[in-house]
C-alpha cells in the first residue's frame, strides 16, 4: 500500500518539538500515519534541501540545522492575493544596512525618478553597518537573523511616525507569538523583549515636510539564530534569540513570512481605521505600562511609573512629585 504524502513541515515540526533530542523513525511514522520507509525518504529529501539531520540506526533522527533564508519561499507565500507589504521583495546577500538601501530607493521614487512601489521590502542575509536606535550599531552577522526594511507612504502627518513604529512592534510580536511559545512582549516604544532580554528592534526613518510623511522606511531586526559568540560582550548579556529561547534552530524564512503577513494586516488596519486599534493592541502586548521604570534621555535619568501612552504613542511617566511627564524618546529600563 502506498503511504500518504508527508509534508516537509510535518516532519520538521516533529523533530523541532523534540528540541535537539533524537526521534525514532517508528515514532515519526506513527505520528504521521506513514511507513518508516516513507519517513526515511522524506528525511533524505529534507537533507537535500538544506536541513542538517543526524541519523542513527539505534536512536532515529535529530535536526541540528535549518536551511538559510529562502527568498523564493517568501515570494511564493506572499503571492496568493493582492497586497501592499511585500508586493515587491528585493534580496541582498550582504548590505551595509537595509534601511539605507530602502531610503535610497524611496528617495529616488519620491523625487520622480525610477523607484519602487509602496510596500517594497529590502531583505538581507547579513549587514555590515546595521543601525539601531539612537545611533547604535545593530549586530547583524550573516546567515543568522532577519534584517529587513519596508517602504511605506502613508501620507499621514509626521507626528504619526511613532505610531507606525508601535504598529510594527505589534505586527512582529504577534507573528512571533503565533509561531513559537516564546512569551515576547513590547518594551516602550518598540523593543521586542523576552523578559528582560532584547529579541528584536525597529528603526523607523522618515522623510517628511511640515504636514505629511512622504515616505517612511521601517527597519526590522529579529534575532532568530543569534548565538552567544556572535555578539560583542556588552550585547551578550542583554540580547536573546529564538534559538536560545527555544533550544533549537529556527527558520528565518518562516518568521520573515509571518512578520510580513502581520505587517500587511496591521498597516491595512492603520490606514483604514487610524491609530486607535494599533494603540489598543500595543497596550495588550506591552510589558512596560504600570511598571516602575528608569528613562534615560541623553544625560538625564528619570525614575517614575510608566502610566500610559498618549495618542501619539508617547510615554506618560508619573514622577515622584506626582507630575506627569511626556516622553517622546528615550531608553527605558523596567525596574519592577
Ligand atoms: C533598535 O535599536 O532596537 C532598532 C534595531 C533595528 C535593526 C534593523 S535590522 C534591519 C534594519 N536595517 C538596519 O540597519 N537597522 C534595521
PDB file of N, CA and C in Angstrom, residues 114-190:
ATOM      1  N   UNK A 114      13.162  56.673 -11.200  1.00  0.00           N
ATOM      2  CA  UNK A 114      12.769  55.273 -11.159  1.00  0.00           C
ATOM      3  C   UNK A 114      12.861  54.811  -9.710  1.00  0.00           C
ATOM      4  N   UNK A 115      11.882  54.137  -9.260  1.00  0.00           N
ATOM      5  CA  UNK A 115      11.967  53.801  -7.833  1.00  0.00           C
ATOM      6  C   UNK A 115      11.286  52.504  -7.527  1.00  0.00           C
ATOM      7  N   UNK A 116      10.317  52.572  -6.648  1.00  0.00           N
ATOM      8  CA  UNK A 116       9.710  51.349  -6.169  1.00  0.00           C
ATOM      9  C   UNK A 116       8.257  51.625  -5.820  1.00  0.00           C
ATOM     10  N   UNK A 117       7.522  50.559  -5.628  1.00  0.00           N
ATOM     11  CA  UNK A 117       6.123  50.727  -5.229  1.00  0.00           C
ATOM     12  C   UNK A 117       6.040  50.703  -3.706  1.00  0.00           C
ATOM     13  N   UNK A 118       4.933  51.229  -3.172  1.00  0.00           N
ATOM     14  CA  UNK A 118       4.741  51.193  -1.727  1.00  0.00           C
ATOM     15  C   UNK A 118       4.713  49.734  -1.252  1.00  0.00           C
ATOM     16  N   UNK A 119       5.337  49.474  -0.119  1.00  0.00           N
ATOM     17  CA  UNK A 119       5.330  48.118   0.437  1.00  0.00           C
ATOM     18  C   UNK A 119       6.548  47.303   0.023  1.00  0.00           C
ATOM     19  N   UNK A 120       7.428  47.883  -0.823  1.00  0.00           N
ATOM     20  CA  UNK A 120       8.644  47.169  -1.224  1.00  0.00           C
ATOM     21  C   UNK A 120       9.462  46.805   0.022  1.00  0.00           C
ATOM     22  N   UNK A 121       9.962  45.575   0.009  1.00  0.00           N
ATOM     23  CA  UNK A 121      10.749  45.082   1.146  1.00  0.00           C
ATOM     24  C   UNK A 121      12.183  44.819   0.692  1.00  0.00           C
ATOM     25  N   UNK A 122      13.120  45.332   1.452  1.00  0.00           N
ATOM     26  CA  UNK A 122      14.536  45.019   1.223  1.00  0.00           C
ATOM     27  C   UNK A 122      14.926  44.051   2.333  1.00  0.00           C
ATOM     28  N   UNK A 123      15.437  42.906   1.936  1.00  0.00           N
ATOM     29  CA  UNK A 123      15.800  41.907   2.957  1.00  0.00           C
ATOM     30  C   UNK A 123      17.228  41.435   2.672  1.00  0.00           C
ATOM     31  N   UNK A 124      18.005  41.243   3.722  1.00  0.00           N
ATOM     32  CA  UNK A 124      19.403  40.854   3.507  1.00  0.00           C
ATOM     33  C   UNK A 124      19.783  39.697   4.423  1.00  0.00           C
ATOM     34  N   UNK A 125      20.750  38.918   3.949  1.00  0.00           N
ATOM     35  CA  UNK A 125      21.247  37.796   4.750  1.00  0.00           C
ATOM     36  C   UNK A 125      22.109  38.301   5.899  1.00  0.00           C
ATOM     37  N   UNK A 126      22.819  39.407   5.644  1.00  0.00           N
ATOM     38  CA  UNK A 126      23.663  39.991   6.689  1.00  0.00           C
ATOM     39  C   UNK A 126      23.862  41.471   6.431  1.00  0.00           C
ATOM     40  N   UNK A 127      24.265  42.216   7.467  1.00  0.00           N
ATOM     41  CA  UNK A 127      24.533  43.656   7.292  1.00  0.00           C
ATOM     42  C   UNK A 127      25.915  43.965   7.874  1.00  0.00           C
ATOM     43  N   UNK A 128      26.656  44.839   7.178  1.00  0.00           N
ATOM     44  CA  UNK A 128      27.972  45.214   7.709  1.00  0.00           C
ATOM     45  C   UNK A 128      27.872  46.485   8.547  1.00  0.00           C
ATOM     46  N   UNK A 129      26.813  47.264   8.326  1.00  0.00           N
ATOM     47  CA  UNK A 129      26.640  48.504   9.101  1.00  0.00           C
ATOM     48  C   UNK A 129      25.218  48.617   9.625  1.00  0.00           C
ATOM     49  N   UNK A 130      24.722  47.524  10.205  1.00  0.00           N
ATOM     50  CA  UNK A 130      23.348  47.530  10.733  1.00  0.00           C
ATOM     51  C   UNK A 130      23.194  48.640  11.774  1.00  0.00           C
ATOM     52  N   UNK A 131      22.083  49.395  11.668  1.00  0.00           N
ATOM     53  CA  UNK A 131      21.900  50.532  12.573  1.00  0.00           C
ATOM     54  C   UNK A 131      20.737  50.300  13.519  1.00  0.00           C
ATOM     55  N   UNK A 132      20.931  50.713  14.784  1.00  0.00           N
ATOM     56  CA  UNK A 132      19.872  50.630  15.773  1.00  0.00           C
ATOM     57  C   UNK A 132      19.391  52.026  16.133  1.00  0.00           C
ATOM     58  N   UNK A 133      18.493  52.115  17.087  1.00  0.00           N
ATOM     59  CA  UNK A 133      18.000  53.423  17.529  1.00  0.00           C
ATOM     60  C   UNK A 133      19.129  54.189  18.202  1.00  0.00           C
ATOM     61  N   UNK A 134      18.986  55.497  18.257  1.00  0.00           N
ATOM     62  CA  UNK A 134      19.878  56.395  18.961  1.00  0.00           C
ATOM     63  C   UNK A 134      21.346  56.204  18.528  1.00  0.00           C
ATOM     64  N   UNK A 135      21.537  55.988  17.220  1.00  0.00           N
ATOM     65  CA  UNK A 135      22.885  55.919  16.645  1.00  0.00           C
ATOM     66  C   UNK A 135      23.685  54.678  17.019  1.00  0.00           C
ATOM     67  N   UNK A 136      23.027  53.689  17.596  1.00  0.00           N
ATOM     68  CA  UNK A 136      23.775  52.486  17.980  1.00  0.00           C
ATOM     69  C   UNK A 136      23.934  51.545  16.790  1.00  0.00           C
ATOM     70  N   UNK A 137      24.872  50.607  16.925  1.00  0.00           N
ATOM     71  CA  UNK A 137      25.042  49.586  15.879  1.00  0.00           C
ATOM     72  C   UNK A 137      24.070  48.441  16.167  1.00  0.00           C
ATOM     73  N   UNK A 138      23.659  47.753  15.113  1.00  0.00           N
ATOM     74  CA  UNK A 138      22.798  46.576  15.285  1.00  0.00           C
ATOM     75  C   UNK A 138      23.589  45.351  14.844  1.00  0.00           C
ATOM     76  N   UNK A 139      23.813  44.419  15.758  1.00  0.00           N
ATOM     77  CA  UNK A 139      24.623  43.224  15.453  1.00  0.00           C
ATOM     78  C   UNK A 139      23.923  42.423  14.352  1.00  0.00           C
ATOM     79  N   UNK A 140      24.602  42.261  13.208  1.00  0.00           N
ATOM     80  CA  UNK A 140      23.932  41.691  12.017  1.00  0.00           C
ATOM     81  C   UNK A 140      24.776  40.642  11.316  1.00  0.00           C
ATOM     82  N   UNK A 141      25.220  39.581  12.018  1.00  0.00           N
ATOM     83  CA  UNK A 141      26.040  38.570  11.326  1.00  0.00           C
ATOM     84  C   UNK A 141      25.248  37.894  10.205  1.00  0.00           C
ATOM     85  N   UNK A 142      25.943  37.460   9.125  1.00  0.00           N
ATOM     86  CA  UNK A 142      25.226  36.802   8.029  1.00  0.00           C
ATOM     87  C   UNK A 142      24.689  35.431   8.454  1.00  0.00           C
ATOM     88  N   UNK A 143      23.608  35.021   7.804  1.00  0.00           N
ATOM     89  CA  UNK A 143      23.099  33.654   7.976  1.00  0.00           C
ATOM     90  C   UNK A 143      22.401  33.368   9.288  1.00  0.00           C
ATOM     91  N   UNK A 144      22.101  34.400  10.067  1.00  0.00           N
ATOM     92  CA  UNK A 144      21.585  34.118  11.413  1.00  0.00           C
ATOM     93  C   UNK A 144      20.176  34.651  11.666  1.00  0.00           C
ATOM     94  N   UNK A 145      19.935  35.893  11.271  1.00  0.00           N
ATOM     95  CA  UNK A 145      18.726  36.582  11.745  1.00  0.00           C
ATOM     96  C   UNK A 145      17.898  37.136  10.595  1.00  0.00           C
ATOM     97  N   UNK A 146      16.838  37.843  10.952  1.00  0.00           N
ATOM     98  CA  UNK A 146      16.044  38.549   9.937  1.00  0.00           C
ATOM     99  C   UNK A 146      16.401  40.025   9.995  1.00  0.00           C
ATOM    100  N   UNK A 147      16.809  40.566   8.841  1.00  0.00           N
ATOM    101  CA  UNK A 147      17.072  42.001   8.704  1.00  0.00           C
ATOM    102  C   UNK A 147      16.263  42.473   7.509  1.00  0.00           C
ATOM    103  N   UNK A 148      15.265  43.300   7.731  1.00  0.00           N
ATOM    104  CA  UNK A 148      14.528  43.793   6.562  1.00  0.00           C
ATOM    105  C   UNK A 148      13.987  45.191   6.789  1.00  0.00           C
ATOM    106  N   UNK A 149      13.743  45.878   5.665  1.00  0.00           N
ATOM    107  CA  UNK A 149      13.207  47.237   5.723  1.00  0.00           C
ATOM    108  C   UNK A 149      12.048  47.343   4.746  1.00  0.00           C
ATOM    109  N   UNK A 150      11.003  48.017   5.202  1.00  0.00           N
ATOM    110  CA  UNK A 150       9.781  48.138   4.397  1.00  0.00           C
ATOM    111  C   UNK A 150       9.547  49.613   4.086  1.00  0.00           C
ATOM    112  N   UNK A 151       9.243  49.908   2.821  1.00  0.00           N
ATOM    113  CA  UNK A 151       8.975  51.293   2.428  1.00  0.00           C
ATOM    114  C   UNK A 151       7.462  51.517   2.408  1.00  0.00           C
ATOM    115  N   UNK A 152       7.000  52.519   3.150  1.00  0.00           N
ATOM    116  CA  UNK A 152       5.569  52.848   3.106  1.00  0.00           C
ATOM    117  C   UNK A 152       5.388  54.348   2.865  1.00  0.00           C
ATOM    118  N   UNK A 153       4.243  54.684   2.274  1.00  0.00           N
ATOM    119  CA  UNK A 153       3.931  56.099   2.007  1.00  0.00           C
ATOM    120  C   UNK A 153       2.514  56.382   2.527  1.00  0.00           C
ATOM    121  N   UNK A 154       2.364  56.447   3.840  1.00  0.00           N
ATOM    122  CA  UNK A 154       1.015  56.530   4.398  1.00  0.00           C
ATOM    123  C   UNK A 154       0.359  57.905   4.248  1.00  0.00           C
ATOM    124  N   UNK A 155       1.141  58.921   3.927  1.00  0.00           N
ATOM    125  CA  UNK A 155       0.568  60.251   3.728  1.00  0.00           C
ATOM    126  C   UNK A 155      -0.004  60.880   4.994  1.00  0.00           C
ATOM    127  N   UNK A 156       0.443  60.407   6.155  1.00  0.00           N
ATOM    128  CA  UNK A 156      -0.072  60.958   7.421  1.00  0.00           C
ATOM    129  C   UNK A 156       0.899  62.036   7.938  1.00  0.00           C
ATOM    130  N   UNK A 157       0.477  62.866   8.897  1.00  0.00           N
ATOM    131  CA  UNK A 157       1.389  63.872   9.455  1.00  0.00           C
ATOM    132  C   UNK A 157       2.585  63.217  10.153  1.00  0.00           C
ATOM    133  N   UNK A 158       3.737  63.919  10.159  1.00  0.00           N
ATOM    134  CA  UNK A 158       4.955  63.322  10.731  1.00  0.00           C
ATOM    135  C   UNK A 158       4.802  62.899  12.193  1.00  0.00           C
ATOM    136  N   UNK A 159       3.888  63.535  12.918  1.00  0.00           N
ATOM    137  CA  UNK A 159       3.709  63.180  14.330  1.00  0.00           C
ATOM    138  C   UNK A 159       3.247  61.719  14.473  1.00  0.00           C
ATOM    139  N   UNK A 160       2.714  61.161  13.379  1.00  0.00           N
ATOM    140  CA  UNK A 160       2.234  59.770  13.466  1.00  0.00           C
ATOM    141  C   UNK A 160       3.318  58.731  13.164  1.00  0.00           C
ATOM    142  N   UNK A 161       4.556  59.201  12.943  1.00  0.00           N
ATOM    143  CA  UNK A 161       5.646  58.250  12.662  1.00  0.00           C
ATOM    144  C   UNK A 161       5.810  57.278  13.830  1.00  0.00           C
ATOM    145  N   UNK A 162       5.622  57.788  15.054  1.00  0.00           N
ATOM    146  CA  UNK A 162       5.785  56.926  16.228  1.00  0.00           C
ATOM    147  C   UNK A 162       4.743  55.810  16.218  1.00  0.00           C
ATOM    148  N   UNK A 163       3.547  56.122  15.726  1.00  0.00           N
ATOM    149  CA  UNK A 163       2.506  55.082  15.680  1.00  0.00           C
ATOM    150  C   UNK A 163       2.876  53.991  14.668  1.00  0.00           C
ATOM    151  N   UNK A 164       3.543  54.387  13.564  1.00  0.00           N
ATOM    152  CA  UNK A 164       4.000  53.381  12.589  1.00  0.00           C
ATOM    153  C   UNK A 164       4.957  52.398  13.259  1.00  0.00           C
ATOM    154  N   UNK A 165       5.789  52.938  14.143  1.00  0.00           N
ATOM    155  CA  UNK A 165       6.757  52.084  14.840  1.00  0.00           C
ATOM    156  C   UNK A 165       6.047  51.165  15.832  1.00  0.00           C
ATOM    157  N   UNK A 166       5.085  51.721  16.570  1.00  0.00           N
ATOM    158  CA  UNK A 166       4.335  50.877  17.512  1.00  0.00           C
ATOM    159  C   UNK A 166       3.578  49.788  16.742  1.00  0.00           C
ATOM    160  N   UNK A 167       3.024  50.177  15.585  1.00  0.00           N
ATOM    161  CA  UNK A 167       2.295  49.218  14.743  1.00  0.00           C
ATOM    162  C   UNK A 167       3.215  48.059  14.325  1.00  0.00           C
ATOM    163  N   UNK A 168       4.456  48.391  13.996  1.00  0.00           N
ATOM    164  CA  UNK A 168       5.402  47.354  13.569  1.00  0.00           C
ATOM    165  C   UNK A 168       5.759  46.436  14.742  1.00  0.00           C
ATOM    166  N   UNK A 169       5.892  47.030  15.925  1.00  0.00           N
ATOM    167  CA  UNK A 169       6.173  46.199  17.108  1.00  0.00           C
ATOM    168  C   UNK A 169       5.010  45.237  17.347  1.00  0.00           C
ATOM    169  N   UNK A 170       3.788  45.720  17.165  1.00  0.00           N
ATOM    170  CA  UNK A 170       2.603  44.862  17.326  1.00  0.00           C
ATOM    171  C   UNK A 170       2.655  43.718  16.311  1.00  0.00           C
ATOM    172  N   UNK A 171       2.957  44.061  15.045  1.00  0.00           N
ATOM    173  CA  UNK A 171       2.989  43.033  13.987  1.00  0.00           C
ATOM    174  C   UNK A 171       4.055  41.981  14.295  1.00  0.00           C
ATOM    175  N   UNK A 172       5.247  42.430  14.709  1.00  0.00           N
ATOM    176  CA  UNK A 172       6.344  41.474  14.974  1.00  0.00           C
ATOM    177  C   UNK A 172       6.013  40.596  16.184  1.00  0.00           C
ATOM    178  N   UNK A 173       5.530  41.212  17.261  1.00  0.00           N
ATOM    179  CA  UNK A 173       5.232  40.430  18.469  1.00  0.00           C
ATOM    180  C   UNK A 173       4.129  39.413  18.169  1.00  0.00           C
ATOM    181  N   UNK A 174       3.115  39.818  17.405  1.00  0.00           N
ATOM    182  CA  UNK A 174       2.016  38.890  17.088  1.00  0.00           C
ATOM    183  C   UNK A 174       2.538  37.732  16.247  1.00  0.00           C
ATOM    184  N   UNK A 175       3.393  38.047  15.264  1.00  0.00           N
ATOM    185  CA  UNK A 175       3.926  36.993  14.390  1.00  0.00           C
ATOM    186  C   UNK A 175       4.745  35.986  15.201  1.00  0.00           C
ATOM    187  N   UNK A 176       5.595  36.500  16.078  1.00  0.00           N
ATOM    188  CA  UNK A 176       6.469  35.602  16.854  1.00  0.00           C
ATOM    189  C   UNK A 176       5.631  34.760  17.815  1.00  0.00           C
ATOM    190  N   UNK A 177       4.630  35.399  18.437  1.00  0.00           N
ATOM    191  CA  UNK A 177       3.767  34.635  19.352  1.00  0.00           C
ATOM    192  C   UNK A 177       3.002  33.549  18.614  1.00  0.00           C
ATOM    193  N   UNK A 178       2.606  33.821  17.368  1.00  0.00           N
ATOM    194  CA  UNK A 178       1.856  32.818  16.623  1.00  0.00           C
ATOM    195  C   UNK A 178       2.730  31.609  16.310  1.00  0.00           C
ATOM    196  N   UNK A 179       4.010  31.852  15.999  1.00  0.00           N
ATOM    197  CA  UNK A 179       4.861  30.750  15.540  1.00  0.00           C
ATOM    198  C   UNK A 179       5.594  30.016  16.655  1.00  0.00           C
ATOM    199  N   UNK A 180       5.715  30.629  17.816  1.00  0.00           N
ATOM    200  CA  UNK A 180       6.529  29.973  18.838  1.00  0.00           C
ATOM    201  C   UNK A 180       5.919  30.189  20.224  1.00  0.00           C
ATOM    202  N   UNK A 181       6.327  29.370  21.178  1.00  0.00           N
ATOM    203  CA  UNK A 181       5.792  29.532  22.530  1.00  0.00           C
ATOM    204  C   UNK A 181       6.509  30.636  23.308  1.00  0.00           C
ATOM    205  N   UNK A 182       7.411  31.350  22.643  1.00  0.00           N
ATOM    206  CA  UNK A 182       8.231  32.353  23.344  1.00  0.00           C
ATOM    207  C   UNK A 182       7.346  33.549  23.753  1.00  0.00           C
ATOM    208  N   UNK A 183       7.339  33.893  25.041  1.00  0.00           N
ATOM    209  CA  UNK A 183       6.445  34.955  25.530  1.00  0.00           C
ATOM    210  C   UNK A 183       7.009  36.346  25.240  1.00  0.00           C
ATOM    211  N   UNK A 184       6.992  36.728  23.974  1.00  0.00           N
ATOM    212  CA  UNK A 184       7.569  38.019  23.599  1.00  0.00           C
ATOM    213  C   UNK A 184       6.616  39.154  23.991  1.00  0.00           C
ATOM    214  N   UNK A 185       7.199  40.246  24.480  1.00  0.00           N
ATOM    215  CA  UNK A 185       6.381  41.417  24.809  1.00  0.00           C
ATOM    216  C   UNK A 185       7.089  42.651  24.248  1.00  0.00           C
ATOM    217  N   UNK A 186       6.393  43.801  24.327  1.00  0.00           N
ATOM    218  CA  UNK A 186       6.977  45.027  23.762  1.00  0.00           C
ATOM    219  C   UNK A 186       7.366  45.967  24.898  1.00  0.00           C
ATOM    220  N   UNK A 187       8.621  46.412  24.868  1.00  0.00           N
ATOM    221  CA  UNK A 187       9.060  47.444  25.822  1.00  0.00           C
ATOM    222  C   UNK A 187       9.002  48.773  25.066  1.00  0.00           C
ATOM    223  N   UNK A 188       8.401  49.790  25.723  1.00  0.00           N
ATOM    224  CA  UNK A 188       8.227  51.064  25.035  1.00  0.00           C
ATOM    225  C   UNK A 188       9.560  51.607  24.536  1.00  0.00           C
ATOM    226  N   UNK A 189       9.612  52.123  23.305  1.00  0.00           N
ATOM    227  CA  UNK A 189       8.477  52.163  22.377  1.00  0.00           C
ATOM    228  C   UNK A 189       8.371  50.917  21.497  1.00  0.00           C
ATOM    229  N   UNK A 190       9.507  50.296  21.185  1.00  0.00           N
ATOM    230  CA  UNK A 190       9.422  49.250  20.147  1.00  0.00           C
ATOM    231  C   UNK A 190      10.436  48.138  20.307  1.00  0.00           C
TER     232      UNK A 190
END
